[in-house]
Amino acid sequence: MSVKERIFAPPPAPGPVQFDERFEAWVVSRHADVRRVLGDHAAFSSDELAHGAHPAPHRDNPVLRSLPSLDPPRHHELRRLVARVFTPRAVSALEPSIAETARTLLVGGAGEVVEGFASPLTVATLAGLLGISPERRADFVRWTITISEFAGANAEDPVRQARFHQDLAELRTCIREVVAKPAGGLIPALAAALDESELLDLVTTLIVMGHETTTRLIYHAVLCLERFPAAPTPGLVEEVLRYLPPVGGTERFTTTRVDVDGVTIPRGARVVASIRRANRDPLVFAAPDAFDATRDPNPHLSFGTGIHVCLGLRLAAGQAAVAIRALREAVPGRWRVPEDGLEATISPVGVDIQRMRLTAQ
Ligand code: HEM
């Protein structure tokens, strides 16, 4: 099967809750069940270190100590603090520089769109959001990639472990510099309310949660526009999110024995909420396997739901819209993504593209 065929292959239809040996987890896939799991933080905890049965190989990863992995009341306190500075206004203020960076990256045409466009655009946006100075951007790219990749099996590799700790130490030094000489952005605004390690954990979390996800949304949008060139612009980003969600699923850990749709899940179990499958639930979406940018409403779960709903959703969707506009200006007319220009990593959880060429047809 080609890379594109794999990406566009429809996921298994949603069904009853089932234990999956491969993930050692209970998989929840119906839209209503995913909403139930993500909406009930008391029974389904996000705190893997407290409720996970096995020690996570990536337990040093700061994300496991920060916002997405916290339960209330600490979650609420930290979320309130971040929401106070990561406002719609702060996001709108970034838009002109996102558009400017996109145009600069596309001088000379589109060419390679992952490493050459989507990833550097996302990194520059995160650096701007956080308040990292342009001189540190090259290092910031390296830290972002090392930190984002430190999860799952990668975290067991000693070389990656050493690099991860080294880059994290450099990021900590950089955060100290930003706090000492503030020039706007989230870091100085958060520094007053958090101690240094909490701040490092949070900054790392924003990098991990914001970089690969948004990069993937942009290249998924390119693939969708190649395949469905007539898709209208309004509603396009939301339908790309539904059809090819950048985050296919998320995990929870049961704090008690709990029933989901007639199935009893024991206490201390890992639960995977399949966003990918819930987004194709025929009880919620008419013709779920059709790509239809005119869907309204489009209640996809690609940004999660409940107390952990994505904090960066507005930034991510806005950035993707700007990226598509800039790509359309750079490559007018119908698009072609040659299969032979695709470099991808294929794993049981999905397909990651590292290189992809975009040309006019
Ligand atoms: C297309 C891009 C993105 C997608 C698909 C995405 C997806 C998600 C999902 C599914 C969750 C919920 C996880 C859960 O409940 O376990 C989440 C949470 C989160 N996202 Fe995003 N995200 C994206 C971009 C961003 C960006 C750009 C940022 C920040 C710069 C960000 C920051 C966060 C944070 C901090 C959380 C945790 C919120 C909490 O626990 O209260 N995300 N995201």
mmCIF file of C-alpha atoms and ligand atoms in Angstrom:
data_model
loop_
_atom_site.group_PDB
_atom_site.id
_atom_site.type_symbol
_atom_site.label_atom_id
_atom_site.label_comp_id
_atom_site.label_asym_id
_atom_site.label_seq_id
_atom_site.Cartn_x
_atom_site.Cartn_y
_atom_site.Cartn_z
ATOM 1 C CA MET A 1 0.000 0.000 0.000
ATOM 2 C CA SER A 2 1.359 3.468 -0.836
ATOM 3 C CA VAL A 3 1.938 6.055 1.899
ATOM 4 C CA LYS A 4 -1.047 8.091 0.725
ATOM 5 C CA GLU A 5 -3.301 5.028 0.610
ATOM 6 C CA ARG A 6 -2.283 4.212 4.182
ATOM 7 C CA ILE A 7 -3.034 7.739 5.361
ATOM 8 C CA PHE A 8 -6.433 7.795 3.691
ATOM 9 C CA ALA A 9 -7.427 4.214 4.615
ATOM 10 C CA PRO A 10 -10.578 4.556 6.759
ATOM 11 C CA PRO A 11 -10.140 3.480 10.393
ATOM 12 C CA PRO A 12 -12.196 0.542 11.720
ATOM 13 C CA ALA A 13 -15.810 1.604 12.339
ATOM 14 C CA PRO A 14 -16.509 2.580 15.948
ATOM 15 C CA GLY A 15 -17.807 -0.253 18.073
ATOM 16 C CA PRO A 16 -18.206 -1.501 21.635
ATOM 17 C CA VAL A 17 -15.481 -0.996 24.229
ATOM 18 C CA GLN A 18 -12.840 -3.699 23.790
ATOM 19 C CA PHE A 19 -9.575 -4.738 25.389
ATOM 20 C CA ASP A 20 -6.749 -4.567 22.838
ATOM 21 C CA GLU A 21 -3.713 -6.757 23.614
ATOM 22 C CA ARG A 22 -1.432 -4.715 21.331
ATOM 23 C CA PHE A 23 -1.892 -1.535 23.349
ATOM 24 C CA GLU A 24 -2.592 -3.332 26.657
ATOM 25 C CA ALA A 25 -5.522 -0.993 26.910
ATOM 26 C CA TRP A 26 -9.292 -0.755 26.729
ATOM 27 C CA VAL A 27 -10.155 0.981 23.497
ATOM 28 C CA VAL A 28 -13.157 3.287 23.380
ATOM 29 C CA SER A 29 -14.185 4.343 19.877
ATOM 30 C CA ARG A 30 -17.803 5.537 19.707
ATOM 31 C CA HIS A 31 -18.254 9.305 19.716
ATOM 32 C CA ALA A 32 -20.485 9.176 22.811
ATOM 33 C CA ASP A 33 -18.078 6.850 24.652
ATOM 34 C CA VAL A 34 -15.032 8.998 23.852
ATOM 35 C CA ARG A 35 -16.934 12.039 25.119
ATOM 36 C CA ARG A 36 -17.880 10.098 28.243
ATOM 37 C CA VAL A 37 -14.267 9.076 28.971
ATOM 38 C CA LEU A 38 -12.797 12.516 28.309
ATOM 39 C CA GLY A 39 -15.632 14.174 30.189
ATOM 40 C CA ASP A 40 -15.323 12.135 33.404
ATOM 41 C CA HIS A 41 -11.973 13.111 34.859
ATOM 42 C CA ALA A 42 -12.776 11.611 38.263
ATOM 43 C CA ALA A 43 -13.064 8.027 36.926
ATOM 44 C CA PHE A 44 -10.647 8.513 34.004
ATOM 45 C CA SER A 45 -7.521 10.205 35.276
ATOM 46 C CA SER A 46 -4.893 11.836 33.072
ATOM 47 C CA ASP A 47 -2.200 11.264 35.697
ATOM 48 C CA GLU A 48 -0.216 8.329 34.346
ATOM 49 C CA LEU A 49 2.449 8.540 37.065
ATOM 50 C CA ALA A 50 -0.212 8.214 39.801
ATOM 51 C CA HIS A 51 -2.597 5.742 38.164
ATOM 52 C CA GLY A 52 -0.692 3.923 35.386
ATOM 53 C CA ALA A 53 -0.031 0.274 36.247
ATOM 54 C CA HIS A 54 3.392 0.092 34.545
ATOM 55 C CA PRO A 55 6.210 2.613 34.861
ATOM 56 C CA ALA A 56 6.246 4.690 31.674
ATOM 57 C CA PRO A 57 9.575 4.490 29.780
ATOM 58 C CA HIS A 58 9.266 8.223 29.171
ATOM 59 C CA ARG A 59 8.609 9.002 32.846
ATOM 60 C CA ASP A 60 11.272 11.753 32.787
ATOM 61 C CA ASN A 61 9.256 13.591 30.175
ATOM 62 C CA PRO A 62 8.081 16.880 31.697
ATOM 63 C CA VAL A 63 4.724 16.510 29.930
ATOM 64 C CA LEU A 64 3.888 13.790 32.468
ATOM 65 C CA ARG A 65 4.151 16.408 35.216
ATOM 66 C CA SER A 66 2.353 19.255 33.512
ATOM 67 C CA LEU A 67 -1.086 20.340 32.334
ATOM 68 C CA PRO A 68 -2.260 17.396 30.180
ATOM 69 C CA SER A 69 -1.259 14.913 32.895
ATOM 70 C CA LEU A 70 -2.731 16.681 35.898
ATOM 71 C CA ASP A 71 -6.095 16.087 37.532
ATOM 72 C CA PRO A 72 -8.076 18.732 39.395
ATOM 73 C CA PRO A 73 -7.555 20.699 41.561
ATOM 74 C CA ARG A 74 -3.982 21.337 40.341
ATOM 75 C CA HIS A 75 -5.111 21.089 36.712
ATOM 76 C CA HIS A 76 -7.667 23.855 37.165
ATOM 77 C CA GLU A 77 -5.175 26.164 38.888
ATOM 78 C CA LEU A 78 -2.539 25.763 36.199
ATOM 79 C CA ARG A 79 -5.021 25.896 33.307
ATOM 80 C CA ARG A 80 -6.535 29.117 34.666
ATOM 81 C CA LEU A 81 -3.080 30.627 34.914
ATOM 82 C CA VAL A 82 -2.114 29.713 31.346
ATOM 83 C CA ALA A 83 -5.508 30.705 29.922
ATOM 84 C CA ARG A 84 -5.033 34.162 31.434
ATOM 85 C CA VAL A 85 -1.997 34.775 29.193
ATOM 86 C CA PHE A 86 -2.649 32.419 26.237
ATOM 87 C CA THR A 87 -5.666 34.475 25.192
ATOM 88 C CA PRO A 88 -7.455 34.862 21.828
ATOM 89 C CA ARG A 89 -5.885 38.319 21.729
ATOM 90 C CA ALA A 90 -2.371 36.916 22.175
ATOM 91 C CA VAL A 91 -3.108 34.471 19.349
ATOM 92 C CA SER A 92 -4.454 37.192 17.005
ATOM 93 C CA ALA A 93 -1.363 39.259 17.718
ATOM 94 C CA LEU A 94 0.782 36.443 16.318
ATOM 95 C CA GLU A 95 -1.107 36.172 13.021
ATOM 96 C CA PRO A 96 0.761 38.854 11.021
ATOM 97 C CA SER A 97 4.109 37.295 11.894
ATOM 98 C CA ILE A 98 2.820 33.799 11.021
ATOM 99 C CA ALA A 99 1.757 35.072 7.586
ATOM 100 C CA GLU A 100 5.082 36.851 7.139
ATOM 101 C CA THR A 101 7.090 33.733 8.092
ATOM 102 C CA ALA A 102 4.949 31.607 5.751
ATOM 103 C CA ARG A 103 5.611 33.961 2.840
ATOM 104 C CA THR A 104 9.341 34.062 3.584
ATOM 105 C CA LEU A 105 9.542 30.267 3.725
ATOM 106 C CA LEU A 106 7.800 30.049 0.356
ATOM 107 C CA VAL A 107 10.008 32.503 -1.543
ATOM 108 C CA GLY A 108 11.082 30.475 -4.564
ATOM 109 C CA GLY A 109 8.005 28.226 -4.503
ATOM 110 C CA ALA A 110 6.690 25.445 -2.312
ATOM 111 C CA GLY A 111 9.008 22.489 -2.960
ATOM 112 C CA GLU A 112 9.388 20.427 0.209
ATOM 113 C CA VAL A 113 6.500 21.165 2.586
ATOM 114 C CA VAL A 114 7.247 19.355 5.871
ATOM 115 C CA GLU A 115 10.850 20.196 6.860
ATOM 116 C CA GLY A 116 10.903 23.124 4.445
ATOM 117 C CA PHE A 117 7.643 24.793 5.441
ATOM 118 C CA ALA A 118 5.178 23.336 7.976
ATOM 119 C CA SER A 119 7.687 22.410 10.684
ATOM 120 C CA PRO A 120 9.762 25.638 10.619
ATOM 121 C CA LEU A 121 6.559 27.695 10.469
ATOM 122 C CA THR A 122 5.199 25.951 13.561
ATOM 123 C CA VAL A 123 8.493 26.277 15.411
ATOM 124 C CA ALA A 124 8.716 30.002 14.620
ATOM 125 C CA THR A 125 5.145 30.466 15.871
ATOM 126 C CA LEU A 126 5.880 28.653 19.125
ATOM 127 C CA ALA A 127 9.066 30.662 19.626
ATOM 128 C CA GLY A 128 7.080 33.875 19.063
ATOM 129 C CA LEU A 129 4.308 32.725 21.400
ATOM 130 C CA LEU A 130 6.758 31.914 24.165
ATOM 131 C CA GLY A 131 8.957 34.987 23.679
ATOM 132 C CA ILE A 132 12.173 33.250 22.523
ATOM 133 C CA SER A 133 14.478 35.691 20.709
ATOM 134 C CA PRO A 134 15.270 35.206 16.997
ATOM 135 C CA GLU A 135 18.972 34.530 17.822
ATOM 136 C CA ARG A 136 17.941 31.424 19.754
ATOM 137 C CA ARG A 137 15.584 30.098 17.059
ATOM 138 C CA ALA A 138 18.064 27.613 15.543
ATOM 139 C CA ASP A 139 18.685 26.041 18.976
ATOM 140 C CA PHE A 140 14.958 26.176 19.668
ATOM 141 C CA VAL A 141 14.303 24.077 16.546
ATOM 142 C CA ARG A 142 16.737 21.408 17.778
ATOM 143 C CA TRP A 143 15.264 21.363 21.313
ATOM 144 C CA THR A 144 11.749 21.209 19.905
ATOM 145 C CA ILE A 145 12.518 18.174 17.771
ATOM 146 C CA THR A 146 14.471 16.276 20.470
ATOM 147 C CA ILE A 147 11.820 16.936 23.104
ATOM 148 C CA SER A 148 8.844 16.152 20.823
ATOM 149 C CA GLU A 149 10.381 12.838 19.815
ATOM 150 C CA PHE A 150 11.067 11.662 23.377
ATOM 151 C CA ALA A 151 8.106 9.362 23.971
ATOM 152 C CA GLY A 152 7.175 5.687 23.879
ATOM 153 C CA ALA A 153 9.891 3.352 22.557
ATOM 154 C CA ASN A 154 12.175 6.285 21.635
ATOM 155 C CA ALA A 155 12.487 7.101 25.331
ATOM 156 C CA GLU A 156 14.184 3.739 25.962
ATOM 157 C CA ASP A 157 17.079 4.522 23.614
ATOM 158 C CA PRO A 158 20.136 5.656 25.698
ATOM 159 C CA VAL A 159 21.392 7.981 22.932
ATOM 160 C CA ARG A 160 18.043 9.760 22.776
ATOM 161 C CA GLN A 161 17.899 9.889 26.579
ATOM 162 C CA ALA A 162 21.271 11.641 26.758
ATOM 163 C CA ARG A 163 20.292 14.086 24.000
ATOM 164 C CA PHE A 164 16.940 14.751 25.662
ATOM 165 C CA HIS A 165 18.540 15.660 29.017
ATOM 166 C CA GLN A 166 21.183 17.811 27.322
ATOM 167 C CA ASP A 167 18.624 19.736 25.244
ATOM 168 C CA LEU A 168 16.296 20.146 28.197
ATOM 169 C CA ALA A 169 19.180 21.671 30.189
ATOM 170 C CA GLU A 170 19.843 24.115 27.313
ATOM 171 C CA LEU A 171 16.158 25.030 27.156
ATOM 172 C CA ARG A 172 16.212 25.703 30.911
ATOM 173 C CA THR A 173 19.153 28.093 30.438
ATOM 174 C CA CYS A 174 17.314 29.820 27.600
ATOM 175 C CA ILE A 175 14.184 30.235 29.736
ATOM 176 C CA ARG A 176 16.353 31.871 32.426
ATOM 177 C CA GLU A 177 17.673 34.314 29.812
ATOM 178 C CA VAL A 178 14.149 35.133 28.612
ATOM 179 C CA VAL A 179 12.969 35.728 32.178
ATOM 180 C CA ALA A 180 15.997 37.933 32.897
ATOM 181 C CA LYS A 181 15.447 40.029 29.725
ATOM 182 C CA PRO A 182 11.739 39.829 28.934
ATOM 183 C CA ALA A 183 10.525 41.005 25.522
ATOM 184 C CA GLY A 184 6.892 39.849 25.463
ATOM 185 C CA GLY A 185 5.500 36.332 25.102
ATOM 186 C CA LEU A 186 4.177 33.736 27.518
ATOM 187 C CA ILE A 187 7.374 32.835 29.395
ATOM 188 C CA PRO A 188 7.856 36.158 31.213
ATOM 189 C CA ALA A 189 4.115 36.316 31.935
ATOM 190 C CA LEU A 190 4.113 32.832 33.486
ATOM 191 C CA ALA A 191 7.422 33.160 35.337
ATOM 192 C CA ALA A 192 5.882 35.301 38.053
ATOM 193 C CA ALA A 193 3.420 32.568 39.074
ATOM 194 C CA LEU A 194 5.456 29.364 38.668
ATOM 195 C CA ASP A 195 8.708 28.052 40.064
ATOM 196 C CA GLU A 196 11.490 27.276 37.624
ATOM 197 C CA SER A 197 10.816 23.570 37.219
ATOM 198 C CA GLU A 198 7.056 24.085 36.794
ATOM 199 C CA LEU A 199 7.803 26.696 34.150
ATOM 200 C CA LEU A 200 10.193 24.354 32.302
ATOM 201 C CA ASP A 201 7.602 21.550 32.416
ATOM 202 C CA LEU A 202 4.922 23.839 31.029
ATOM 203 C CA VAL A 203 7.070 25.329 28.266
ATOM 204 C CA THR A 204 8.133 21.822 27.236
ATOM 205 C CA THR A 205 4.496 20.758 27.208
ATOM 206 C CA LEU A 206 3.503 23.630 24.941
ATOM 207 C CA ILE A 207 6.325 22.685 22.573
ATOM 208 C CA VAL A 208 5.444 18.983 22.548
ATOM 209 C CA MET A 209 1.710 19.558 22.215
ATOM 210 C CA GLY A 210 2.010 22.338 19.649
ATOM 211 C CA HIS A 211 4.755 21.402 17.221
ATOM 212 C CA GLU A 212 4.165 18.014 15.609
ATOM 213 C CA THR A 213 0.401 18.334 15.853
ATOM 214 C CA THR A 214 0.198 21.578 13.895
ATOM 215 C CA THR A 215 2.860 20.434 11.420
ATOM 216 C CA ARG A 216 0.788 17.318 10.770
ATOM 217 C CA LEU A 217 -2.426 19.327 10.380
ATOM 218 C CA ILE A 218 -0.744 21.427 7.676
ATOM 219 C CA TYR A 219 0.564 18.469 5.681
ATOM 220 C CA HIS A 220 -2.724 16.629 6.082
ATOM 221 C CA ALA A 221 -4.463 19.700 4.657
ATOM 222 C CA VAL A 222 -2.123 19.605 1.656
ATOM 223 C CA LEU A 223 -2.907 15.920 1.082
ATOM 224 C CA CYS A 224 -6.656 16.540 1.388
ATOM 225 C CA LEU A 225 -6.510 19.448 -1.052
ATOM 226 C CA GLU A 226 -4.623 17.343 -3.570
ATOM 227 C CA ARG A 227 -7.267 14.631 -3.292
ATOM 228 C CA PHE A 228 -10.352 16.866 -2.938
ATOM 229 C CA PRO A 229 -9.404 20.024 -4.890
ATOM 230 C CA ALA A 230 -12.971 21.347 -5.024
ATOM 231 C CA ALA A 231 -13.302 21.593 -1.219
ATOM 232 C CA PRO A 232 -14.460 25.096 -0.257
ATOM 233 C CA THR A 233 -12.187 27.134 2.019
ATOM 234 C CA PRO A 234 -14.618 27.829 4.875
ATOM 235 C CA GLY A 235 -14.899 24.636 6.888
ATOM 236 C CA LEU A 236 -11.827 23.105 5.243
ATOM 237 C CA VAL A 237 -9.521 23.077 8.280
ATOM 238 C CA GLU A 238 -12.255 21.632 10.520
ATOM 239 C CA GLU A 239 -12.956 18.838 8.029
ATOM 240 C CA VAL A 240 -9.246 18.037 7.652
ATOM 241 C CA LEU A 241 -9.120 17.818 11.450
ATOM 242 C CA ARG A 242 -12.059 15.404 11.474
ATOM 243 C CA TYR A 243 -10.950 13.312 8.518
ATOM 244 C CA LEU A 244 -7.241 12.990 9.325
ATOM 245 C CA PRO A 245 -6.870 13.964 12.999
ATOM 246 C CA PRO A 246 -3.258 14.883 13.884
ATOM 247 C CA VAL A 247 -3.733 13.185 17.271
ATOM 248 C CA GLY A 248 -5.406 9.827 16.648
ATOM 249 C CA GLY A 249 -6.216 9.089 20.272
ATOM 250 C CA THR A 250 -5.457 9.931 23.868
ATOM 251 C CA GLU A 251 -5.065 7.947 27.089
ATOM 252 C CA ARG A 252 -6.650 7.843 30.491
ATOM 253 C CA PHE A 253 -6.162 5.663 33.598
ATOM 254 C CA THR A 254 -9.141 4.401 35.583
ATOM 255 C CA THR A 255 -9.244 5.396 39.251
ATOM 256 C CA THR A 256 -12.103 3.005 39.994
ATOM 257 C CA ARG A 257 -14.072 0.150 38.393
ATOM 258 C CA VAL A 258 -16.193 1.831 35.794
ATOM 259 C CA ASP A 259 -18.914 0.917 33.283
ATOM 260 C CA VAL A 260 -18.823 2.297 29.739
ATOM 261 C CA ASP A 261 -21.768 1.381 27.581
ATOM 262 C CA GLY A 262 -22.337 -1.903 29.440
ATOM 263 C CA VAL A 263 -18.666 -2.970 29.587
ATOM 264 C CA THR A 264 -16.900 -2.990 32.956
ATOM 265 C CA ILE A 265 -13.359 -1.646 32.946
ATOM 266 C CA PRO A 266 -11.304 -2.542 36.043
ATOM 267 C CA ARG A 267 -9.565 -0.004 38.281
ATOM 268 C CA GLY A 268 -5.969 0.909 37.289
ATOM 269 C CA ALA A 269 -6.573 0.150 33.596
ATOM 270 C CA ARG A 270 -5.235 2.045 30.620
ATOM 271 C CA VAL A 271 -7.972 3.390 28.367
ATOM 272 C CA VAL A 272 -7.345 4.649 24.852
ATOM 273 C CA ALA A 273 -9.986 7.031 23.533
ATOM 274 C CA SER A 274 -9.829 6.702 19.746
ATOM 275 C CA ILE A 275 -10.425 10.155 18.323
ATOM 276 C CA ARG A 276 -9.828 8.850 14.813
ATOM 277 C CA ARG A 277 -12.641 6.325 15.020
ATOM 278 C CA ALA A 278 -15.035 8.591 16.936
ATOM 279 C CA ASN A 279 -14.647 11.183 14.164
ATOM 280 C CA ARG A 280 -16.188 8.639 11.752
ATOM 281 C CA ASP A 281 -19.156 7.706 13.933
ATOM 282 C CA PRO A 282 -22.202 7.364 11.636
ATOM 283 C CA LEU A 283 -24.491 8.248 14.548
ATOM 284 C CA VAL A 284 -22.952 11.724 14.565
ATOM 285 C CA PHE A 285 -21.637 12.328 11.024
ATOM 286 C CA ALA A 286 -23.671 11.670 7.884
ATOM 287 C CA ALA A 287 -21.568 9.747 5.309
ATOM 288 C CA PRO A 288 -18.620 9.720 7.734
ATOM 289 C CA ASP A 289 -16.106 8.454 5.168
ATOM 290 C CA ALA A 290 -16.854 11.296 2.757
ATOM 291 C CA PHE A 291 -14.657 14.406 2.932
ATOM 292 C CA ASP A 292 -17.157 17.265 3.159
ATOM 293 C CA ALA A 293 -15.882 20.701 4.130
ATOM 294 C CA THR A 294 -19.456 22.039 4.206
ATOM 295 C CA ARG A 295 -20.395 19.981 7.302
ATOM 296 C CA ASP A 296 -22.019 22.270 9.804
ATOM 297 C CA PRO A 297 -21.875 21.549 12.657
ATOM 298 C CA ASN A 298 -18.716 19.440 12.613
ATOM 299 C CA PRO A 299 -18.392 18.145 16.189
ATOM 300 C CA HIS A 300 -15.107 16.272 15.638
ATOM 301 C CA LEU A 301 -13.100 15.393 18.722
ATOM 302 C CA SER A 302 -9.675 16.201 17.290
ATOM 303 C CA PHE A 303 -8.933 18.753 19.996
ATOM 304 C CA GLY A 304 -10.348 16.508 22.735
ATOM 305 C CA THR A 305 -13.191 17.626 24.988
ATOM 306 C CA GLY A 306 -13.786 18.241 28.677
ATOM 307 C CA ILE A 307 -11.339 19.890 31.049
ATOM 308 C CA HIS A 308 -8.271 19.010 28.939
ATOM 309 C CA VAL A 309 -9.675 20.353 25.658
ATOM 310 C CA CYS A 310 -6.778 21.705 23.601
ATOM 311 C CA LEU A 311 -5.499 25.067 24.786
ATOM 312 C CA GLY A 312 -3.910 25.777 21.416
ATOM 313 C CA LEU A 313 -6.876 24.968 19.190
ATOM 314 C CA ARG A 314 -7.412 28.502 17.983
ATOM 315 C CA LEU A 315 -3.715 28.984 17.310
ATOM 316 C CA ALA A 316 -3.437 25.651 15.478
ATOM 317 C CA ALA A 317 -6.497 26.151 13.267
ATOM 318 C CA GLY A 318 -5.563 29.789 12.533
ATOM 319 C CA GLN A 319 -2.036 28.793 11.645
ATOM 320 C CA ALA A 320 -3.205 26.050 9.294
ATOM 321 C CA ALA A 321 -5.543 28.491 7.525
ATOM 322 C CA VAL A 322 -2.685 30.980 7.057
ATOM 323 C CA ALA A 323 -0.394 28.182 5.823
ATOM 324 C CA ILE A 324 -2.918 26.982 3.232
ATOM 325 C CA ARG A 325 -3.519 30.512 1.981
ATOM 326 C CA ALA A 326 0.237 31.060 1.568
ATOM 327 C CA LEU A 327 0.674 27.696 -0.200
ATOM 328 C CA ARG A 328 -2.175 28.486 -2.574
ATOM 329 C CA GLU A 329 -0.521 31.785 -3.477
ATOM 330 C CA ALA A 330 2.823 30.026 -4.022
ATOM 331 C CA VAL A 331 1.316 27.158 -6.049
ATOM 332 C CA PRO A 332 -1.763 28.402 -7.906
ATOM 333 C CA GLY A 333 -4.074 25.883 -9.570
ATOM 334 C CA ARG A 334 -4.337 22.161 -8.890
ATOM 335 C CA TRP A 335 -1.816 20.527 -6.575
ATOM 336 C CA ARG A 336 0.186 17.354 -6.938
ATOM 337 C CA VAL A 337 2.033 15.529 -4.152
ATOM 338 C CA PRO A 338 4.239 12.945 -5.855
ATOM 339 C CA GLU A 339 4.304 9.628 -4.026
ATOM 340 C CA ASP A 340 7.989 9.189 -4.814
ATOM 341 C CA GLY A 341 8.801 12.390 -2.887
ATOM 342 C CA LEU A 342 7.232 11.090 0.321
ATOM 343 C CA GLU A 343 9.436 10.012 3.219
ATOM 344 C CA ALA A 344 7.403 8.584 6.055
ATOM 345 C CA THR A 345 7.609 6.497 9.220
ATOM 346 C CA ILE A 346 4.860 3.936 9.515
ATOM 347 C CA SER A 347 3.968 2.569 12.970
ATOM 348 C CA PRO A 348 0.928 0.837 14.522
ATOM 349 C CA VAL A 349 -0.392 4.229 15.648
ATOM 350 C CA GLY A 350 -0.131 6.009 12.320
ATOM 351 C CA VAL A 351 1.949 7.476 9.537
ATOM 352 C CA ASP A 352 4.375 10.356 10.143
ATOM 353 C CA ILE A 353 5.613 12.193 7.097
ATOM 354 C CA GLN A 354 9.076 13.725 7.206
ATOM 355 C CA ARG A 355 9.329 14.847 3.585
ATOM 356 C CA MET A 356 6.703 15.688 1.024
ATOM 357 C CA ARG A 357 6.933 17.638 -2.225
ATOM 358 C CA LEU A 358 4.175 19.885 -3.494
ATOM 359 C CA THR A 359 4.066 20.876 -7.155
ATOM 360 C CA ALA A 360 1.541 22.278 -9.595
ATOM 361 C CA GLN A 361 -0.250 19.668 -11.658
HETATM 362 C C1 HEM B 1 -3.642 20.654 15.111
HETATM 363 C C2 HEM B 1 -2.989 20.885 16.203
HETATM 364 C C3 HEM B 1 -3.369 20.335 17.543
HETATM 365 C C4 HEM B 1 -4.099 19.223 17.858
HETATM 366 C C5 HEM B 1 -4.757 18.229 16.911
HETATM 367 C C6 HEM B 1 -4.161 19.150 19.302
HETATM 368 C C7 HEM B 1 -4.832 18.166 19.992
HETATM 369 C C8 HEM B 1 -4.992 18.153 21.362
HETATM 370 C C9 HEM B 1 -5.777 17.183 22.089
HETATM 371 C C10 HEM B 1 -6.507 15.992 21.471
HETATM 372 C C11 HEM B 1 -5.721 17.516 23.389
HETATM 373 C C12 HEM B 1 -6.433 16.799 24.543
HETATM 374 C C13 HEM B 1 -5.573 15.705 25.098
HETATM 375 C C14 HEM B 1 -6.276 14.903 26.171
HETATM 376 O O1 HEM B 1 -7.414 15.199 26.562
HETATM 377 O O2 HEM B 1 -5.662 13.935 26.623
HETATM 378 C C15 HEM B 1 -4.883 18.684 23.503
HETATM 379 C C16 HEM B 1 -4.567 19.302 24.687
HETATM 380 C C17 HEM B 1 -3.643 20.319 24.768
HETATM 381 N N1 HEM B 1 -3.077 21.026 23.723
HETATM 382 FE FE1 HEM B 1 -3.391 20.697 21.775
HETATM 383 N N2 HEM B 1 -3.466 20.202 19.822
HETATM 384 C C18 HEM B 1 -2.972 20.959 18.785
HETATM 385 C C19 HEM B 1 -2.230 22.118 18.879
HETATM 386 C C20 HEM B 1 -1.825 22.685 20.054
HETATM 387 C C21 HEM B 1 -1.009 23.881 20.165
HETATM 388 C C22 HEM B 1 -0.538 24.737 18.989
HETATM 389 C C23 HEM B 1 -0.763 24.062 21.490
HETATM 390 C C24 HEM B 1 0.017 25.140 22.192
HETATM 391 C C25 HEM B 1 0.902 25.894 21.687
HETATM 392 C C26 HEM B 1 -1.457 23.011 22.216
HETATM 393 C C27 HEM B 1 -1.456 22.866 23.571
HETATM 394 C C28 HEM B 1 -2.221 21.951 24.256
HETATM 395 C C29 HEM B 1 -2.221 21.852 25.708
HETATM 396 C C30 HEM B 1 -1.398 22.687 26.666
HETATM 397 C C31 HEM B 1 -3.117 20.831 26.025
HETATM 398 C C32 HEM B 1 -3.476 20.318 27.418
HETATM 399 C C33 HEM B 1 -4.615 21.100 27.965
HETATM 400 C C34 HEM B 1 -5.051 20.605 29.317
HETATM 401 O O3 HEM B 1 -4.655 19.526 29.739
HETATM 402 O O4 HEM B 1 -5.798 21.343 29.964
HETATM 403 N N3 HEM B 1 -2.086 22.199 21.313
HETATM 404 N N4 HEM B 1 -4.458 19.076 22.241
#
